[in-house]
Amino acid sequence: MSGPGLKGYHAVVTGGGRGIGAAAAIALAEAGAQVSVAARNETQVVEIAAAMRENGHEAFAFRCDVTDPHQVRDLALSATEAMGRIDILVNNAGTATSNPLPKITLPEWQHILSVNATGTFLCSQAVFNQMKERRWGRIVNVASIAGVEGDKYISAYTAAKHAVVGFTRAMAVEARGTGVTFNAVCPGYVDTPLTDETISRIMRQTGRSWQESLSALLEQAGQPRLIRAHEVAASILDLCTEEAGSRSGELVLLDGTETP
Ligand code: NDP
């Protein structure tokens, strides 16, 4: 969508400071929405919001750890106060690790579940009632291919993203008839700082070069190339439009199949 398709709508994007979240925030702003970006690191969200404002968009930045119910409640209150309401929520904040089962510590397991799954639950819960009252809302959860498939060494992340997918499906049914939709995007590996971390981990563990590690990652995933963040953002935007009102409970899979 280009132009003011979302003019008058206010979108909150968690994890909007970099990677997919920043790309989604910019895509929503370019479609006319007012955008609030939130993350733990205030510097990055402040920079993204400033860049959006420089391009003529209305944008706010908030610090929020999505695993903390108090911070999530404050985010919902502050963002609602700033723009009068929240119409769109993109639950994008997420993190990943990889480890074989015997090496996964309990804190690691809990952290992965907490950021990806509990964060999605808390943020959705914080905005759902006001969306329902206005009989309009779009909630898009950034899950992963790991939300629908399994792979070795990512059992915690896979469990967390399956939870996100399950939550999306259940809420799509629960919200039927309210005007609020719940959908998920499920990308394979995307070219973001998170994937850079994964590649660095492979390099450390195997002694391979960056290019060799990237090739091994792509081969393991069956992907010809990394997906670009703006491609994921385009799918998120598509699910946020007025025209997407009858789409709920959908999983949009992006697997980088088409080569450049
Ligand atoms: P990045 O690491 O590049 O960005 C993650 C963002 O989430 C950052 O803005 C980070 O900011 C924020 N974040 C992390 N933890 C929290 C937290 N507890 N509370 C609030 N914000 C948090 O990741 P990507 O852009 O790659 O990933 C975005 C989403 O897409 C994630 O949910 C990820 O699982 C998913 N995904 C990514 C894929 C990939 O290959 N990259 C593939 C499939 C799905 P800060 O650290 O300042 O809090």
PDB file of C-alpha atoms and ligand atoms in Angstrom:
ATOM      1  CA  MET A   1       0.000   0.000   0.000  1.00  0.00           C
ATOM      2  CA  SER A   2       1.275   3.505  -0.667  1.00  0.00           C
ATOM      3  CA  GLY A   3      -0.172   6.820   0.506  1.00  0.00           C
ATOM      4  CA  PRO A   4      -2.610   7.461   3.302  1.00  0.00           C
ATOM      5  CA  GLY A   5      -4.379   4.058   3.458  1.00  0.00           C
ATOM      6  CA  LEU A   6      -3.890   3.954   7.231  1.00  0.00           C
ATOM      7  CA  LYS A   7      -4.264   7.684   7.860  1.00  0.00           C
ATOM      8  CA  GLY A   8      -5.866   8.251  11.256  1.00  0.00           C
ATOM      9  CA  TYR A   9      -4.839   4.846  12.613  1.00  0.00           C
ATOM     10  CA  HIS A  10      -2.300   4.417  15.401  1.00  0.00           C
ATOM     11  CA  ALA A  11       0.015   1.392  15.310  1.00  0.00           C
ATOM     12  CA  VAL A  12       2.229   0.113  18.132  1.00  0.00           C
ATOM     13  CA  VAL A  13       5.187  -2.026  17.060  1.00  0.00           C
ATOM     14  CA  THR A  14       7.088  -3.879  19.785  1.00  0.00           C
ATOM     15  CA  GLY A  15      10.766  -4.495  19.074  1.00  0.00           C
ATOM     16  CA  GLY A  16      10.528  -1.584  16.634  1.00  0.00           C
ATOM     17  CA  GLY A  17      14.125  -0.434  17.070  1.00  0.00           C
ATOM     18  CA  ARG A  18      15.782  -2.608  14.450  1.00  0.00           C
ATOM     19  CA  GLY A  19      15.308  -5.525  12.046  1.00  0.00           C
ATOM     20  CA  ILE A  20      11.776  -6.597  11.130  1.00  0.00           C
ATOM     21  CA  GLY A  21      10.135  -4.298  13.708  1.00  0.00           C
ATOM     22  CA  ALA A  22      11.829  -1.173  12.347  1.00  0.00           C
ATOM     23  CA  ALA A  23      10.915  -2.166   8.770  1.00  0.00           C
ATOM     24  CA  ALA A  24       7.277  -2.758   9.822  1.00  0.00           C
ATOM     25  CA  ALA A  25       7.119   0.574  11.653  1.00  0.00           C
ATOM     26  CA  ILE A  26       8.399   2.412   8.579  1.00  0.00           C
ATOM     27  CA  ALA A  27       5.997   0.558   6.250  1.00  0.00           C
ATOM     28  CA  LEU A  28       3.022   1.406   8.501  1.00  0.00           C
ATOM     29  CA  ALA A  29       4.114   5.072   8.692  1.00  0.00           C
ATOM     30  CA  GLU A  30       4.519   5.245   4.919  1.00  0.00           C
ATOM     31  CA  ALA A  31       0.958   3.909   4.637  1.00  0.00           C
ATOM     32  CA  GLY A  32      -0.187   6.905   6.691  1.00  0.00           C
ATOM     33  CA  ALA A  33      -0.390   5.463  10.219  1.00  0.00           C
ATOM     34  CA  GLN A  34       0.846   7.191  13.358  1.00  0.00           C
ATOM     35  CA  VAL A  35       3.403   4.789  14.790  1.00  0.00           C
ATOM     36  CA  SER A  36       4.727   4.089  18.281  1.00  0.00           C
ATOM     37  CA  VAL A  37       7.815   1.919  18.534  1.00  0.00           C
ATOM     38  CA  ALA A  38       8.813   0.178  21.760  1.00  0.00           C
ATOM     39  CA  ALA A  39      11.808  -1.844  22.943  1.00  0.00           C
ATOM     40  CA  ARG A  40      14.095  -2.224  25.952  1.00  0.00           C
ATOM     41  CA  ASN A  41      16.882  -0.177  24.354  1.00  0.00           C
ATOM     42  CA  GLU A  42      15.559   3.383  24.223  1.00  0.00           C
ATOM     43  CA  THR A  43      18.339   4.637  21.942  1.00  0.00           C
ATOM     44  CA  GLN A  44      17.284   2.539  18.962  1.00  0.00           C
ATOM     45  CA  VAL A  45      13.546   3.278  19.153  1.00  0.00           C
ATOM     46  CA  VAL A  46      14.217   7.001  19.668  1.00  0.00           C
ATOM     47  CA  GLU A  47      16.396   6.989  16.520  1.00  0.00           C
ATOM     48  CA  ILE A  48      13.792   5.145  14.436  1.00  0.00           C
ATOM     49  CA  ALA A  49      10.985   7.451  15.615  1.00  0.00           C
ATOM     50  CA  ALA A  50      13.144  10.514  14.853  1.00  0.00           C
ATOM     51  CA  ALA A  51      13.898   9.196  11.356  1.00  0.00           C
ATOM     52  CA  MET A  52      10.163   8.661  10.743  1.00  0.00           C
ATOM     53  CA  ARG A  53       9.364  12.194  11.941  1.00  0.00           C
ATOM     54  CA  GLU A  54      12.086  13.602   9.650  1.00  0.00           C
ATOM     55  CA  ASN A  55      10.222  11.941   6.787  1.00  0.00           C
ATOM     56  CA  GLY A  56       7.017  13.729   7.767  1.00  0.00           C
ATOM     57  CA  HIS A  57       5.372  10.930   9.763  1.00  0.00           C
ATOM     58  CA  GLU A  58       3.954  11.068  13.267  1.00  0.00           C
ATOM     59  CA  ALA A  59       5.999   8.763  15.495  1.00  0.00           C
ATOM     60  CA  PHE A  60       6.662   8.138  19.181  1.00  0.00           C
ATOM     61  CA  ALA A  61       9.219   5.994  21.000  1.00  0.00           C
ATOM     62  CA  PHE A  62       8.683   4.122  24.270  1.00  0.00           C
ATOM     63  CA  ARG A  63      10.884   1.974  26.436  1.00  0.00           C
ATOM     64  CA  CYS A  64       9.205  -1.318  27.297  1.00  0.00           C
ATOM     65  CA  ASP A  65      10.274  -4.826  28.181  1.00  0.00           C
ATOM     66  CA  VAL A  66       7.365  -6.931  26.915  1.00  0.00           C
ATOM     67  CA  THR A  67       8.013  -9.595  29.556  1.00  0.00           C
ATOM     68  CA  ASP A  68       7.123  -7.165  32.364  1.00  0.00           C
ATOM     69  CA  PRO A  69       3.343  -6.755  32.875  1.00  0.00           C
ATOM     70  CA  HIS A  70       3.797  -3.339  34.536  1.00  0.00           C
ATOM     71  CA  GLN A  71       5.884  -1.970  31.659  1.00  0.00           C
ATOM     72  CA  VAL A  72       3.406  -3.351  29.121  1.00  0.00           C
ATOM     73  CA  ARG A  73       0.511  -1.684  30.944  1.00  0.00           C
ATOM     74  CA  ASP A  74       2.462   1.609  31.024  1.00  0.00           C
ATOM     75  CA  LEU A  75       3.213   1.292  27.293  1.00  0.00           C
ATOM     76  CA  ALA A  76      -0.475   0.760  26.484  1.00  0.00           C
ATOM     77  CA  LEU A  77      -1.479   3.723  28.678  1.00  0.00           C
ATOM     78  CA  SER A  78       1.211   6.087  27.364  1.00  0.00           C
ATOM     79  CA  ALA A  79       0.732   5.169  23.701  1.00  0.00           C
ATOM     80  CA  THR A  80      -3.044   5.508  24.043  1.00  0.00           C
ATOM     81  CA  GLU A  81      -2.593   8.872  25.732  1.00  0.00           C
ATOM     82  CA  ALA A  82      -0.207  10.070  23.007  1.00  0.00           C
ATOM     83  CA  MET A  83      -2.550   9.348  20.085  1.00  0.00           C
ATOM     84  CA  GLY A  84      -5.930   8.831  21.735  1.00  0.00           C
ATOM     85  CA  ARG A  85      -6.146   5.134  20.956  1.00  0.00           C
ATOM     86  CA  ILE A  86      -4.302   2.072  19.630  1.00  0.00           C
ATOM     87  CA  ASP A  87      -5.759   0.542  16.459  1.00  0.00           C
ATOM     88  CA  ILE A  88      -2.957  -1.772  15.394  1.00  0.00           C
ATOM     89  CA  LEU A  89      -0.537  -3.877  17.437  1.00  0.00           C
ATOM     90  CA  VAL A  90       2.419  -5.664  15.896  1.00  0.00           C
ATOM     91  CA  ASN A  91       3.798  -8.160  18.418  1.00  0.00           C
ATOM     92  CA  ASN A  92       7.266  -8.335  16.939  1.00  0.00           C
ATOM     93  CA  ALA A  93       9.607  -8.298  19.967  1.00  0.00           C
ATOM     94  CA  GLY A  94      11.399 -11.605  20.057  1.00  0.00           C
ATOM     95  CA  THR A  95      14.654 -13.364  20.673  1.00  0.00           C
ATOM     96  CA  ALA A  96      16.251 -16.713  19.848  1.00  0.00           C
ATOM     97  CA  THR A  97      18.962 -19.063  20.984  1.00  0.00           C
ATOM     98  CA  SER A  98      20.096 -22.425  19.722  1.00  0.00           C
ATOM     99  CA  ASN A  99      21.227 -25.340  21.852  1.00  0.00           C
ATOM    100  CA  PRO A 100      20.753 -29.096  21.918  1.00  0.00           C
ATOM    101  CA  LEU A 101      18.295 -30.182  24.629  1.00  0.00           C
ATOM    102  CA  PRO A 102      20.898 -31.265  27.242  1.00  0.00           C
ATOM    103  CA  LYS A 103      22.476 -27.787  27.121  1.00  0.00           C
ATOM    104  CA  ILE A 104      19.328 -25.665  27.463  1.00  0.00           C
ATOM    105  CA  THR A 105      19.247 -24.098  30.905  1.00  0.00           C
ATOM    106  CA  LEU A 106      15.969 -23.404  32.672  1.00  0.00           C
ATOM    107  CA  PRO A 107      16.556 -19.594  32.649  1.00  0.00           C
ATOM    108  CA  GLU A 108      17.273 -19.768  28.882  1.00  0.00           C
ATOM    109  CA  TRP A 109      14.060 -21.761  28.247  1.00  0.00           C
ATOM    110  CA  GLN A 110      12.018 -19.375  30.407  1.00  0.00           C
ATOM    111  CA  HIS A 111      13.506 -16.283  28.752  1.00  0.00           C
ATOM    112  CA  ILE A 112      12.729 -17.504  25.218  1.00  0.00           C
ATOM    113  CA  LEU A 113       9.150 -18.420  26.196  1.00  0.00           C
ATOM    114  CA  SER A 114       8.744 -15.174  28.081  1.00  0.00           C
ATOM    115  CA  VAL A 115       9.846 -12.732  25.353  1.00  0.00           C
ATOM    116  CA  ASN A 116       8.236 -14.478  22.395  1.00  0.00           C
ATOM    117  CA  ALA A 117       5.064 -15.974  23.851  1.00  0.00           C
ATOM    118  CA  THR A 118       4.269 -14.215  27.144  1.00  0.00           C
ATOM    119  CA  GLY A 119       5.149 -10.826  25.617  1.00  0.00           C
ATOM    120  CA  THR A 120       2.664 -11.453  22.802  1.00  0.00           C
ATOM    121  CA  PHE A 121      -0.027 -12.424  25.319  1.00  0.00           C
ATOM    122  CA  LEU A 122       0.594  -9.425  27.616  1.00  0.00           C
ATOM    123  CA  CYS A 123       0.646  -6.816  24.838  1.00  0.00           C
ATOM    124  CA  SER A 124      -2.455  -8.268  23.154  1.00  0.00           C
ATOM    125  CA  GLN A 125      -4.316  -8.325  26.449  1.00  0.00           C
ATOM    126  CA  ALA A 126      -3.331  -4.704  27.141  1.00  0.00           C
ATOM    127  CA  VAL A 127      -4.959  -3.389  23.938  1.00  0.00           C
ATOM    128  CA  PHE A 128      -7.751  -5.873  23.172  1.00  0.00           C
ATOM    129  CA  ASN A 129     -10.529  -4.254  25.203  1.00  0.00           C
ATOM    130  CA  GLN A 130     -10.132  -0.803  23.708  1.00  0.00           C
ATOM    131  CA  MET A 131     -10.072  -2.271  20.186  1.00  0.00           C
ATOM    132  CA  LYS A 132     -13.197  -4.302  20.962  1.00  0.00           C
ATOM    133  CA  GLU A 133     -14.983  -1.220  22.293  1.00  0.00           C
ATOM    134  CA  ARG A 134     -14.286   0.632  19.042  1.00  0.00           C
ATOM    135  CA  ARG A 135     -15.130  -2.523  17.065  1.00  0.00           C
ATOM    136  CA  TRP A 136     -11.880  -2.216  15.052  1.00  0.00           C
ATOM    137  CA  GLY A 137      -8.418  -3.619  15.630  1.00  0.00           C
ATOM    138  CA  ARG A 138      -5.577  -5.441  13.932  1.00  0.00           C
ATOM    139  CA  ILE A 139      -3.149  -7.602  15.879  1.00  0.00           C
ATOM    140  CA  VAL A 140      -0.302  -9.130  13.904  1.00  0.00           C
ATOM    141  CA  ASN A 141       2.048 -11.536  15.655  1.00  0.00           C
ATOM    142  CA  VAL A 142       5.505 -12.092  14.249  1.00  0.00           C
ATOM    143  CA  ALA A 143       5.895 -15.841  14.686  1.00  0.00           C
ATOM    144  CA  SER A 144       8.280 -17.836  12.473  1.00  0.00           C
ATOM    145  CA  ILE A 145       8.508 -20.904  10.277  1.00  0.00           C
ATOM    146  CA  ALA A 146       9.543 -22.368  13.653  1.00  0.00           C
ATOM    147  CA  GLY A 147       5.922 -21.762  14.680  1.00  0.00           C
ATOM    148  CA  VAL A 148       4.729 -24.454  12.293  1.00  0.00           C
ATOM    149  CA  GLU A 149       7.730 -26.771  11.840  1.00  0.00           C
ATOM    150  CA  GLY A 150      10.439 -28.299  13.989  1.00  0.00           C
ATOM    151  CA  ASP A 151      14.196 -28.247  13.536  1.00  0.00           C
ATOM    152  CA  LYS A 152      17.186 -29.363  15.578  1.00  0.00           C
ATOM    153  CA  TYR A 153      18.791 -27.203  18.291  1.00  0.00           C
ATOM    154  CA  ILE A 154      15.955 -24.659  18.456  1.00  0.00           C
ATOM    155  CA  SER A 155      13.441 -26.480  20.641  1.00  0.00           C
ATOM    156  CA  ALA A 156      12.883 -23.554  23.047  1.00  0.00           C
ATOM    157  CA  TYR A 157      12.364 -21.068  20.208  1.00  0.00           C
ATOM    158  CA  THR A 158      10.176 -23.561  18.333  1.00  0.00           C
ATOM    159  CA  ALA A 159       8.024 -24.164  21.412  1.00  0.00           C
ATOM    160  CA  ALA A 160       7.683 -20.407  21.953  1.00  0.00           C
ATOM    161  CA  LYS A 161       6.705 -19.687  18.338  1.00  0.00           C
ATOM    162  CA  HIS A 162       4.253 -22.607  18.316  1.00  0.00           C
ATOM    163  CA  ALA A 163       2.696 -20.924  21.369  1.00  0.00           C
ATOM    164  CA  VAL A 164       2.440 -17.655  19.417  1.00  0.00           C
ATOM    165  CA  VAL A 165       0.742 -19.475  16.532  1.00  0.00           C
ATOM    166  CA  GLY A 166      -1.638 -21.287  18.894  1.00  0.00           C
ATOM    167  CA  PHE A 167      -2.492 -18.028  20.652  1.00  0.00           C
ATOM    168  CA  THR A 168      -3.163 -16.357  17.281  1.00  0.00           C
ATOM    169  CA  ARG A 169      -5.480 -19.143  16.152  1.00  0.00           C
ATOM    170  CA  ALA A 170      -7.394 -19.272  19.436  1.00  0.00           C
ATOM    171  CA  MET A 171      -7.785 -15.493  19.638  1.00  0.00           C
ATOM    172  CA  ALA A 172      -8.985 -15.291  16.031  1.00  0.00           C
ATOM    173  CA  VAL A 173     -11.895 -17.501  17.093  1.00  0.00           C
ATOM    174  CA  GLU A 174     -12.446 -15.727  20.410  1.00  0.00           C
ATOM    175  CA  ALA A 175     -12.480 -12.313  18.692  1.00  0.00           C
ATOM    176  CA  ARG A 176     -14.845 -13.331  15.909  1.00  0.00           C
ATOM    177  CA  GLY A 177     -17.497 -10.658  15.344  1.00  0.00           C
ATOM    178  CA  THR A 178     -15.681  -8.012  17.421  1.00  0.00           C
ATOM    179  CA  GLY A 179     -13.955  -6.224  14.535  1.00  0.00           C
ATOM    180  CA  VAL A 180     -10.550  -7.248  15.923  1.00  0.00           C
ATOM    181  CA  THR A 181      -8.425  -9.606  13.838  1.00  0.00           C
ATOM    182  CA  PHE A 182      -5.500 -11.771  14.943  1.00  0.00           C
ATOM    183  CA  ASN A 183      -3.019 -13.021  12.340  1.00  0.00           C
ATOM    184  CA  ALA A 184       0.590 -14.191  12.259  1.00  0.00           C
ATOM    185  CA  VAL A 185       3.480 -13.902   9.854  1.00  0.00           C
ATOM    186  CA  CYS A 186       5.867 -16.858   9.785  1.00  0.00           C
ATOM    187  CA  PRO A 187       9.163 -16.047   8.072  1.00  0.00           C
ATOM    188  CA  GLY A 188      12.179 -18.256   7.585  1.00  0.00           C
ATOM    189  CA  TYR A 189      15.601 -16.667   8.190  1.00  0.00           C
ATOM    190  CA  VAL A 190      15.507 -12.898   7.643  1.00  0.00           C
ATOM    191  CA  ASP A 191      18.460 -10.576   7.112  1.00  0.00           C
ATOM    192  CA  THR A 192      18.463  -8.851  10.542  1.00  0.00           C
ATOM    193  CA  PRO A 193      20.797  -8.463  13.543  1.00  0.00           C
ATOM    194  CA  LEU A 194      19.150 -11.566  15.077  1.00  0.00           C
ATOM    195  CA  THR A 195      20.256 -13.715  12.145  1.00  0.00           C
ATOM    196  CA  ASP A 196      23.701 -12.066  12.276  1.00  0.00           C
ATOM    197  CA  GLU A 197      23.943 -13.359  15.868  1.00  0.00           C
ATOM    198  CA  THR A 198      23.002 -16.867  14.698  1.00  0.00           C
ATOM    199  CA  ILE A 199      25.662 -16.771  11.982  1.00  0.00           C
ATOM    200  CA  SER A 200      28.272 -15.534  14.485  1.00  0.00           C
ATOM    201  CA  ARG A 201      27.338 -18.432  16.805  1.00  0.00           C
ATOM    202  CA  ILE A 202      27.863 -20.946  13.974  1.00  0.00           C
ATOM    203  CA  MET A 203      31.234 -19.328  13.192  1.00  0.00           C
ATOM    204  CA  ARG A 204      32.324 -19.632  16.845  1.00  0.00           C
ATOM    205  CA  GLN A 205      31.161 -23.235  17.125  1.00  0.00           C
ATOM    206  CA  THR A 206      32.524 -24.505  13.793  1.00  0.00           C
ATOM    207  CA  GLY A 207      35.416 -22.202  12.897  1.00  0.00           C
ATOM    208  CA  ARG A 208      33.786 -21.580   9.508  1.00  0.00           C
ATOM    209  CA  SER A 209      33.802 -18.209   7.705  1.00  0.00           C
ATOM    210  CA  TRP A 210      30.755 -15.905   7.664  1.00  0.00           C
ATOM    211  CA  GLN A 211      29.828 -16.978   4.124  1.00  0.00           C
ATOM    212  CA  GLU A 212      30.254 -20.691   4.898  1.00  0.00           C
ATOM    213  CA  SER A 213      28.174 -20.338   8.050  1.00  0.00           C
ATOM    214  CA  LEU A 214      25.430 -18.454   6.199  1.00  0.00           C
ATOM    215  CA  SER A 215      25.389 -21.097   3.447  1.00  0.00           C
ATOM    216  CA  ALA A 216      25.133 -23.874   6.053  1.00  0.00           C
ATOM    217  CA  LEU A 217      22.257 -22.071   7.787  1.00  0.00           C
ATOM    218  CA  LEU A 218      20.361 -21.575   4.520  1.00  0.00           C
ATOM    219  CA  GLU A 219      20.960 -25.164   3.440  1.00  0.00           C
ATOM    220  CA  GLN A 220      19.712 -26.506   6.772  1.00  0.00           C
ATOM    221  CA  ALA A 221      16.588 -24.350   6.437  1.00  0.00           C
ATOM    222  CA  GLY A 222      16.062 -25.182   2.756  1.00  0.00           C
ATOM    223  CA  GLN A 223      16.130 -21.473   1.890  1.00  0.00           C
ATOM    224  CA  PRO A 224      17.826 -20.183  -1.272  1.00  0.00           C
ATOM    225  CA  ARG A 225      18.463 -16.791   0.307  1.00  0.00           C
ATOM    226  CA  LEU A 226      17.784 -14.674   3.371  1.00  0.00           C
ATOM    227  CA  ILE A 227      14.409 -12.950   3.378  1.00  0.00           C
ATOM    228  CA  ARG A 228      14.586  -9.154   3.548  1.00  0.00           C
ATOM    229  CA  ALA A 229      13.000  -7.322   6.483  1.00  0.00           C
ATOM    230  CA  HIS A 230      10.946  -5.133   4.143  1.00  0.00           C
ATOM    231  CA  GLU A 231       9.376  -8.267   2.617  1.00  0.00           C
ATOM    232  CA  VAL A 232       8.125  -9.317   6.050  1.00  0.00           C
ATOM    233  CA  ALA A 233       6.992  -5.736   6.707  1.00  0.00           C
ATOM    234  CA  ALA A 234       4.904  -5.810   3.515  1.00  0.00           C
ATOM    235  CA  SER A 235       3.034  -8.900   4.757  1.00  0.00           C
ATOM    236  CA  ILE A 236       2.480  -7.300   8.167  1.00  0.00           C
ATOM    237  CA  LEU A 237       1.135  -4.146   6.520  1.00  0.00           C
ATOM    238  CA  ASP A 238      -1.170  -6.196   4.305  1.00  0.00           C
ATOM    239  CA  LEU A 239      -2.804  -7.714   7.414  1.00  0.00           C
ATOM    240  CA  CYS A 240      -3.323  -4.259   8.996  1.00  0.00           C
ATOM    241  CA  THR A 241      -5.382  -2.646   6.267  1.00  0.00           C
ATOM    242  CA  GLU A 242      -9.088  -1.852   6.354  1.00  0.00           C
ATOM    243  CA  GLU A 243      -9.493  -4.403   3.536  1.00  0.00           C
ATOM    244  CA  ALA A 244      -8.029  -7.197   5.708  1.00  0.00           C
ATOM    245  CA  GLY A 245     -11.068  -7.068   8.010  1.00  0.00           C
ATOM    246  CA  SER A 246     -12.273 -10.546   7.109  1.00  0.00           C
ATOM    247  CA  ARG A 247      -8.843 -12.160   7.479  1.00  0.00           C
ATOM    248  CA  SER A 248      -8.279 -13.607  10.941  1.00  0.00           C
ATOM    249  CA  GLY A 249      -6.428 -16.683  12.143  1.00  0.00           C
ATOM    250  CA  GLU A 250      -4.204 -16.638   9.063  1.00  0.00           C
ATOM    251  CA  LEU A 251      -0.565 -17.683   9.058  1.00  0.00           C
ATOM    252  CA  VAL A 252       1.371 -15.955   6.293  1.00  0.00           C
ATOM    253  CA  LEU A 253       4.406 -18.087   5.470  1.00  0.00           C
ATOM    254  CA  LEU A 254       7.498 -16.470   3.948  1.00  0.00           C
ATOM    255  CA  ASP A 255      10.243 -18.879   2.977  1.00  0.00           C
ATOM    256  CA  GLY A 256      12.445 -16.894   0.591  1.00  0.00           C
ATOM    257  CA  THR A 257      11.593 -19.338  -2.162  1.00  0.00           C
ATOM    258  CA  GLU A 258      11.801 -16.852  -5.009  1.00  0.00           C
ATOM    259  CA  THR A 259      15.450 -16.144  -5.768  1.00  0.00           C
ATOM    260  CA  PRO A 260      16.428 -12.502  -6.418  1.00  0.00           C
TER     261      PRO A 260
HETATM  262  P1  NDP B   1      16.283  -8.316  16.131  1.00  0.00           P
HETATM  263  O1  NDP B   1      17.099  -8.933  17.191  1.00  0.00           O
HETATM  264  O2  NDP B   1      16.950  -7.701  14.972  1.00  0.00           O
HETATM  265  O3  NDP B   1      15.280  -7.263  16.811  1.00  0.00           O
HETATM  266  C1  NDP B   1      14.505  -7.662  17.885  1.00  0.00           C
HETATM  267  C2  NDP B   1      13.770  -6.474  18.454  1.00  0.00           C
HETATM  268  O4  NDP B   1      13.025  -6.932  19.597  1.00  0.00           O
HETATM  269  C3  NDP B   1      14.689  -5.383  18.926  1.00  0.00           C
HETATM  270  O5  NDP B   1      14.116  -4.125  18.677  1.00  0.00           O
HETATM  271  C4  NDP B   1      14.800  -5.655  20.426  1.00  0.00           C
HETATM  272  O6  NDP B   1      15.133  -4.452  21.094  1.00  0.00           O
HETATM  273  C5  NDP B   1      13.384  -6.130  20.721  1.00  0.00           C
HETATM  274  N1  NDP B   1      13.269  -6.918  21.940  1.00  0.00           N
HETATM  275  C6  NDP B   1      13.950  -8.042  22.293  1.00  0.00           C
HETATM  276  N2  NDP B   1      13.588  -8.447  23.522  1.00  0.00           N
HETATM  277  C7  NDP B   1      12.635  -7.578  23.940  1.00  0.00           C
HETATM  278  C8  NDP B   1      11.876  -7.450  25.125  1.00  0.00           C
HETATM  279  N3  NDP B   1      11.995  -8.313  26.141  1.00  0.00           N
HETATM  280  N4  NDP B   1      10.994  -6.427  25.213  1.00  0.00           N
HETATM  281  C9  NDP B   1      10.856  -5.531  24.211  1.00  0.00           C
HETATM  282  N5  NDP B   1      11.550  -5.593  23.080  1.00  0.00           N
HETATM  283  C10 NDP B   1      12.434  -6.606  22.946  1.00  0.00           C
HETATM  284  O7  NDP B   1      15.275  -9.441  15.628  1.00  0.00           O
HETATM  285  P2  NDP B   1      14.467  -9.615  14.253  1.00  0.00           P
HETATM  286  O8  NDP B   1      14.088  -8.317  13.690  1.00  0.00           O
HETATM  287  O9  NDP B   1      15.176 -10.592  13.440  1.00  0.00           O
HETATM  288  O10 NDP B   1      13.190 -10.380  14.843  1.00  0.00           O
HETATM  289  C11 NDP B   1      11.935  -9.755  15.065  1.00  0.00           C
HETATM  290  C12 NDP B   1      10.912 -10.833  15.277  1.00  0.00           C
HETATM  291  O11 NDP B   1      10.873 -11.675  14.128  1.00  0.00           O
HETATM  292  C13 NDP B   1      11.184 -11.758  16.453  1.00  0.00           C
HETATM  293  O12 NDP B   1       9.967 -12.081  17.078  1.00  0.00           O
HETATM  294  C14 NDP B   1      11.794 -12.984  15.801  1.00  0.00           C
HETATM  295  O13 NDP B   1      11.608 -14.133  16.571  1.00  0.00           O
HETATM  296  C15 NDP B   1      11.006 -13.009  14.512  1.00  0.00           C
HETATM  297  N6  NDP B   1      11.640 -13.769  13.449  1.00  0.00           N
HETATM  298  C16 NDP B   1      12.903 -13.454  13.046  1.00  0.00           C
HETATM  299  C17 NDP B   1      13.502 -14.183  12.037  1.00  0.00           C
HETATM  300  C18 NDP B   1      14.895 -13.914  11.585  1.00  0.00           C
HETATM  301  O14 NDP B   1      15.438 -14.746  10.826  1.00  0.00           O
HETATM  302  N7  NDP B   1      15.516 -12.801  11.923  1.00  0.00           N
HETATM  303  C19 NDP B   1      12.791 -15.288  11.378  1.00  0.00           C
HETATM  304  C20 NDP B   1      11.457 -15.511  11.864  1.00  0.00           C
HETATM  305  C21 NDP B   1      10.905 -14.773  12.857  1.00  0.00           C
HETATM  306  P3  NDP B   1      15.844  -4.412  22.526  1.00  0.00           P
HETATM  307  O15 NDP B   1      16.943  -5.427  22.512  1.00  0.00           O
HETATM  308  O16 NDP B   1      16.302  -3.005  22.653  1.00  0.00           O
HETATM  309  O17 NDP B   1      14.762  -4.717  23.500  1.00  0.00           O
END
